[in-house]
């Protein structure tokens, strides 16, 4: 999980990119652009940066409508996504689903999916069978 310090450092990077560094909505726009740049290399940092930028914009008096316009929302309310309780619940649920999935194929757990849990991750029954086939094939070839 990303610390508040890292998110605030990213927010400062966004502030330096903003066309008006004193306008919280311009900083939010710059943070959104920065998140697009970081999307491949930083997963949790992107969410933490957006949450912090939205919180700062709200603290400065920006309306949910103005915030939503920065994200390109037309009908969906940004309040639902960025209300702290909803955002926290959403992130926790997403992390739990990701952490419970097979570390190899990302297959989610279910009533008919059996998982072997280890210290560094988990593996589903299909991946175990595939790994067994690979090892058996290597043994037949004499490796």
XYZ file of N, CA and C in Angstrom:
429
model
N 0.840 -1.190 0.000
C 0.000 0.000 0.000
C 0.873 1.237 0.000
N 0.453 2.259 -0.704
C 1.226 3.479 -0.854
C 1.050 4.342 0.389
N 2.113 4.954 0.853
C 2.000 5.804 2.027
C 1.510 7.190 1.610
N 1.049 7.946 2.594
C 0.550 9.299 2.324
C 1.680 10.183 1.808
N 2.896 9.912 2.234
C 4.040 10.700 1.790
C 4.249 10.536 0.287
N 4.169 9.330 -0.215
C 4.374 9.108 -1.639
C 3.265 9.756 -2.457
N 2.045 9.666 -2.000
C 0.924 10.288 -2.713
C 1.079 11.803 -2.719
N 1.525 12.380 -1.610
C 1.696 13.837 -1.569
C 2.854 14.277 -2.458
N 3.892 13.443 -2.579
C 4.992 13.773 -3.494
C 4.492 13.767 -4.941
N 3.657 12.787 -5.278
C 3.078 12.739 -6.619
C 2.158 13.936 -6.854
N 1.432 14.347 -5.814
C 0.564 15.514 -5.949
C 1.398 16.770 -6.210
N 2.556 16.864 -5.597
C 3.439 18.004 -5.860
C 3.951 17.979 -7.299
N 4.222 16.775 -7.823
C 4.605 16.664 -9.237
C 3.465 17.145 -10.126
N 2.239 16.765 -9.767
C 1.075 17.211 -10.539
C 0.914 18.719 -10.442
N 1.141 19.283 -9.252
C 1.031 20.732 -9.061
C 2.038 21.463 -9.955
N 3.245 20.909 -10.080
C 4.260 21.559 -10.922
C 3.889 21.492 -12.403
N 3.079 20.513 -12.789
C 2.629 20.385 -14.178
C 1.383 21.211 -14.481
N 0.672 21.635 -13.455
C -0.608 22.330 -13.640
C -0.404 23.694 -14.287
N -1.378 24.090 -15.109
C -1.296 25.403 -15.767
C -1.449 26.529 -14.744
N -2.237 26.299 -13.685
C -2.381 27.257 -12.591
C -2.171 26.484 -11.286
N -0.960 26.514 -10.727
C -0.651 25.701 -9.541
C -1.451 26.064 -8.289
N -2.190 27.172 -8.322
C -2.994 27.563 -7.169
C -4.442 27.086 -7.290
N -4.857 26.669 -8.466
C -6.229 26.226 -8.703
C -6.323 24.714 -8.476
N -7.096 24.278 -7.464
C -7.160 22.846 -7.168
C -7.737 22.010 -8.314
N -8.605 22.602 -9.132
C -9.147 21.851 -10.266
C -8.094 21.672 -11.359
N -7.231 22.644 -11.535
C -6.129 22.500 -12.496
C -5.124 21.471 -11.997
N -4.902 21.453 -10.693
C -4.007 20.442 -10.106
C -4.631 19.061 -10.299
N -5.939 18.953 -10.123
C -6.629 17.683 -10.339
C -6.473 17.229 -11.789
N -6.625 18.136 -12.728
C -6.442 17.792 -14.143
C -5.021 17.304 -14.401
N -4.045 17.979 -13.798
C -2.651 17.556 -13.955
C -2.417 16.197 -13.303
N -3.085 15.943 -12.177
C -2.954 14.639 -11.505
C -3.543 13.532 -12.373
N -4.655 13.810 -13.021
C -5.269 12.824 -13.922
C -4.313 12.515 -15.071
N -3.702 13.545 -15.637
C -2.738 13.341 -16.719
C -1.516 12.563 -16.225
N -1.051 12.878 -15.022
C 0.094 12.168 -14.446
C -0.247 10.701 -14.217
N -1.472 10.434 -13.792
C -1.902 9.046 -13.575
C -1.885 8.256 -14.879
N -2.268 8.907 -15.964
C -2.202 8.233 -17.278
C -0.764 7.885 -17.619
N 0.167 8.783 -17.280
C 1.580 8.528 -17.544
C 2.127 7.397 -16.665
N 1.639 7.318 -15.421
C 2.137 6.331 -14.468
C 1.386 5.008 -14.500
N 0.314 4.917 -15.265
C -0.585 3.762 -15.170
C 0.122 2.428 -15.349
N 1.147 2.334 -16.178
C 1.822 1.065 -16.385
C 2.763 0.699 -15.261
N 3.307 1.686 -14.563
C 4.342 1.399 -13.586
C 3.900 1.517 -12.127
N 2.751 2.098 -11.860
C 2.332 2.311 -10.475
C 0.849 2.030 -10.325
N 0.516 0.958 -9.650
C -0.892 0.606 -9.481
C -1.569 1.359 -8.359
N -1.158 1.103 -7.120
C -1.775 1.731 -5.966
C -1.474 3.206 -5.860
N -0.339 3.632 -6.399
C 0.027 5.042 -6.331
C -0.962 5.894 -7.116
N -1.461 5.371 -8.226
C -2.419 6.107 -9.047
C -3.692 6.370 -8.256
N -4.223 5.345 -7.617
C -5.440 5.505 -6.819
C -5.224 6.486 -5.668
N -4.090 6.357 -4.992
C -3.818 7.243 -3.858
C -3.674 8.694 -4.318
N -3.030 8.910 -5.460
C -2.871 10.262 -5.987
C -4.218 10.870 -6.339
N -5.071 10.110 -7.035
C -6.385 10.638 -7.406
C -7.232 10.933 -6.175
N -7.221 10.027 -5.204
C -7.991 10.257 -3.980
C -7.525 11.527 -3.276
N -6.220 11.717 -3.198
C -5.680 12.901 -2.527
C -6.010 14.176 -3.300
N -5.896 14.129 -4.625
C -6.205 15.312 -5.439
C -7.681 15.697 -5.315
N -8.564 14.691 -5.304
C -9.996 14.974 -5.157
C -10.283 15.534 -3.765
N -9.674 14.953 -2.740
C -9.881 15.465 -1.373
C -9.429 16.918 -1.255
N -8.285 17.236 -1.836
C -7.790 18.614 -1.780
C -8.718 19.560 -2.540
N -9.242 19.119 -3.683
C -10.171 19.961 -4.445
C -11.452 20.194 -3.655
N -11.950 19.155 -2.989
C -13.164 19.306 -2.174
C -12.908 20.239 -0.991
N -11.735 20.092 -0.350
C -11.399 20.962 0.778
C -11.330 22.429 0.337
N -10.945 22.658 -0.913
C -10.856 24.020 -1.440
C -12.209 24.544 -1.907
N -13.251 23.705 -1.830
C -14.595 24.152 -2.175
C -15.073 23.783 -3.559
N -14.337 22.949 -4.271
C -14.762 22.535 -5.611
C -15.996 21.638 -5.501
N -16.923 21.793 -6.425
C -18.144 20.984 -6.406
C -17.876 19.620 -7.026
N -18.743 18.659 -6.686
C -18.631 17.326 -7.277
C -18.839 17.392 -8.789
N -19.675 18.301 -9.236
C -19.911 18.456 -10.677
C -18.629 18.900 -11.376
N -17.939 19.892 -10.811
C -16.691 20.381 -11.406
C -15.621 19.292 -11.403
N -15.568 18.522 -10.323
C -14.600 17.420 -10.242
C -14.931 16.363 -11.296
N -16.206 16.041 -11.412
C -16.629 15.055 -12.401
C -16.310 15.471 -13.816
N -16.430 16.772 -14.115
C -16.103 17.271 -15.453
C -14.634 17.051 -15.779
N -13.764 17.164 -14.773
C -12.325 16.933 -14.996
C -12.055 15.482 -15.379
N -12.860 14.571 -14.829
C -12.714 13.144 -15.146
C -13.456 12.756 -16.419
N -14.281 13.661 -16.921
C -15.052 13.364 -18.116
C -16.360 12.651 -17.815
N -16.808 12.682 -16.542
C -18.083 12.066 -16.185
C -19.221 12.914 -16.710
N -20.218 12.260 -17.230
C -21.387 12.984 -17.707
C -22.569 12.697 -16.790
N -22.871 11.430 -16.579
C -24.038 11.082 -15.761
C -23.669 10.494 -14.411
N -22.583 9.758 -14.355
C -22.216 9.083 -13.114
C -21.652 10.095 -12.122
N -22.094 10.015 -10.915
C -21.666 10.963 -9.898
C -20.272 10.622 -9.381
N -19.351 11.571 -9.424
C -18.029 11.303 -8.864
C -18.061 11.207 -7.343
N -19.129 11.711 -6.717
C -19.233 11.636 -5.263
C -19.176 10.188 -4.800
N -19.841 9.314 -5.544
C -19.876 7.909 -5.149
C -18.473 7.300 -5.179
N -17.699 7.635 -6.196
C -16.376 7.040 -6.305
C -15.408 7.620 -5.292
N -15.518 8.919 -4.998
C -14.514 9.565 -4.177
C -14.952 9.885 -2.757
N -16.118 9.428 -2.359
C -16.454 9.533 -0.956
C -15.488 8.613 -0.230
N -14.786 9.087 0.790
C -13.729 8.280 1.401
C -14.147 6.860 1.780
N -15.323 6.698 2.362
C -15.740 5.348 2.757
C -15.920 4.463 1.536
N -16.543 4.985 0.483
C -16.745 4.184 -0.728
C -15.407 3.873 -1.383
N -14.546 4.887 -1.488
C -13.251 4.685 -2.144
C -12.434 3.648 -1.377
N -12.438 3.745 -0.062
C -11.681 2.786 0.738
C -12.234 1.379 0.554
N -13.566 1.245 0.636
C -14.199 -0.063 0.459
C -13.894 -0.630 -0.922
N -13.976 0.242 -1.945
C -13.717 -0.177 -3.320
C -12.277 -0.685 -3.468
N -11.309 0.067 -2.934
C -9.915 -0.333 -3.047
C -9.632 -1.606 -2.269
N -10.213 -1.727 -1.083
C -10.005 -2.932 -0.279
C -10.588 -4.142 -0.994
N -11.801 -4.010 -1.548
C -12.408 -5.128 -2.275
C -11.579 -5.519 -3.482
N -11.066 -4.525 -4.215
C -10.264 -4.816 -5.406
C -8.970 -5.519 -5.023
N -8.339 -5.074 -3.941
C -7.094 -5.718 -3.489
C -7.360 -7.127 -2.988
N -8.472 -7.315 -2.277
C -8.790 -8.655 -1.778
C -9.028 -9.622 -2.931
N -9.747 -9.187 -3.963
C -9.990 -10.038 -5.120
C -8.686 -10.353 -5.833
N -7.827 -9.338 -5.995
C -6.549 -9.550 -6.659
C -5.666 -10.494 -5.857
N -5.636 -10.306 -4.533
C -4.784 -11.127 -3.692
C -5.303 -12.550 -3.540
N -6.591 -12.775 -3.722
C -7.161 -14.111 -3.579
C -7.071 -14.910 -4.874
N -6.791 -14.258 -6.000
C -6.748 -14.930 -7.292
C -5.467 -15.743 -7.431
N -5.467 -16.642 -8.405
C -4.293 -17.451 -8.717
C -3.152 -16.523 -9.116
N -1.984 -16.732 -8.558
C -0.842 -15.873 -8.840
C -0.326 -16.041 -10.268
N -0.715 -17.124 -10.932
C -0.218 -17.387 -12.279
C -1.206 -16.939 -13.358
N -2.457 -17.384 -13.257
C -3.422 -17.092 -14.323
C -4.460 -16.049 -13.915
N -4.423 -15.582 -12.653
C -5.360 -14.592 -12.126
C -6.805 -15.084 -12.084
N -6.994 -16.393 -12.106
C -8.336 -16.970 -11.993
C -8.852 -16.712 -10.578
N -10.046 -16.130 -10.452
C -10.564 -15.832 -9.115
C -11.031 -17.101 -8.401
N -10.981 -17.085 -7.084
C -11.463 -18.246 -6.344
C -12.974 -18.379 -6.467
N -13.461 -19.575 -6.347
C -14.889 -19.831 -6.429
C -15.212 -21.168 -5.815
N -16.488 -21.539 -5.838
C -16.876 -22.800 -5.205
C -16.270 -24.027 -5.889
N -15.971 -23.943 -7.184
C -15.394 -25.089 -7.899
C -13.931 -24.893 -8.243
N -13.332 -23.846 -7.715
C -11.922 -23.563 -7.962
C -11.162 -23.839 -6.668
N -10.248 -24.773 -6.737
C -9.454 -25.111 -5.552
C -8.109 -24.408 -5.646
N -7.702 -23.814 -4.543
C -6.447 -23.061 -4.499
C -5.491 -23.698 -3.507
N -4.214 -23.701 -3.871
C -3.148 -24.087 -2.957
C -2.490 -22.779 -2.536
N -2.528 -22.504 -1.237
C -2.003 -21.241 -0.719
C -0.590 -21.454 -0.225
N 0.284 -20.543 -0.591
C 1.667 -20.591 -0.134
C 2.059 -19.270 0.477
N 3.319 -19.162 0.840
C 3.784 -17.949 1.485
C 3.755 -16.740 0.554
N 4.123 -16.944 -0.710
C 4.218 -15.832 -1.633
C 3.044 -15.700 -2.584
N 2.039 -16.523 -2.468
C 0.907 -16.438 -3.380
C 0.056 -17.686 -3.334
N -0.715 -17.878 -4.383
C -1.589 -19.043 -4.457
C -1.650 -19.526 -5.894
N -1.989 -20.796 -6.067
C -2.046 -21.385 -7.396
C -3.318 -22.229 -7.479
N -4.020 -22.118 -8.619
C -5.289 -22.835 -8.781
C -5.038 -24.262 -9.270
N -6.095 -25.076 -9.213
C -5.967 -26.478 -9.597
C -5.565 -26.649 -11.062
N -6.024 -25.778 -11.943
C -5.647 -25.878 -13.366
C -4.161 -25.631 -13.562
N -3.627 -24.620 -12.882
C -2.195 -24.327 -13.014
C -1.343 -25.429 -12.399
N -1.827 -26.033 -11.318
C -1.115 -27.169 -10.724
C -1.067 -28.312 -11.724
N -2.194 -28.618 -12.374
C -2.244 -29.699 -13.366
C -1.326 -29.386 -14.545
N -1.337 -28.148 -15.015
C -0.480 -27.754 -16.123
C 0.988 -27.885 -15.745
N 1.347 -27.440 -14.537
C 2.732 -27.559 -14.073
C 3.138 -29.034 -13.981
N 2.217 -29.884 -13.512
C 2.499 -31.321 -13.452
C 2.749 -31.899 -14.835
N 1.947 -31.491 -15.819
C 2.148 -31.948 -17.193
C 3.495 -31.492 -17.744
N 3.878 -30.272 -17.453
C 5.158 -29.744 -17.929
C 6.312 -30.529 -17.323
N 6.260 -30.774 -16.025
C 7.327 -31.513 -15.346
C 7.376 -32.957 -15.860
N 6.225 -33.578 -16.063
C 6.187 -34.946 -16.582
C 6.763 -35.000 -18.000
N 6.465 -33.994 -18.818
C 7.014 -33.938 -20.177
C 8.535 -33.783 -20.158
N 9.035 -32.973 -19.253
C 10.476 -32.797 -19.128
C 11.132 -34.093 -18.659
N 10.484 -34.806 -17.741
C 11.028 -36.073 -17.237
C 11.081 -37.119 -18.354
N 10.050 -37.129 -19.217
C 10.034 -38.097 -20.333
C 11.156 -37.833 -21.326
N 11.508 -36.575 -21.480
C 12.571 -36.220 -22.421
C 13.955 -36.420 -21.831
N 14.005 -36.702 -20.537
C 15.288 -36.989 -19.902
C 16.030 -35.767 -19.407
N 15.342 -34.732 -19.105
C 16.015 -33.507 -18.616
C 16.064 -33.467 -17.152
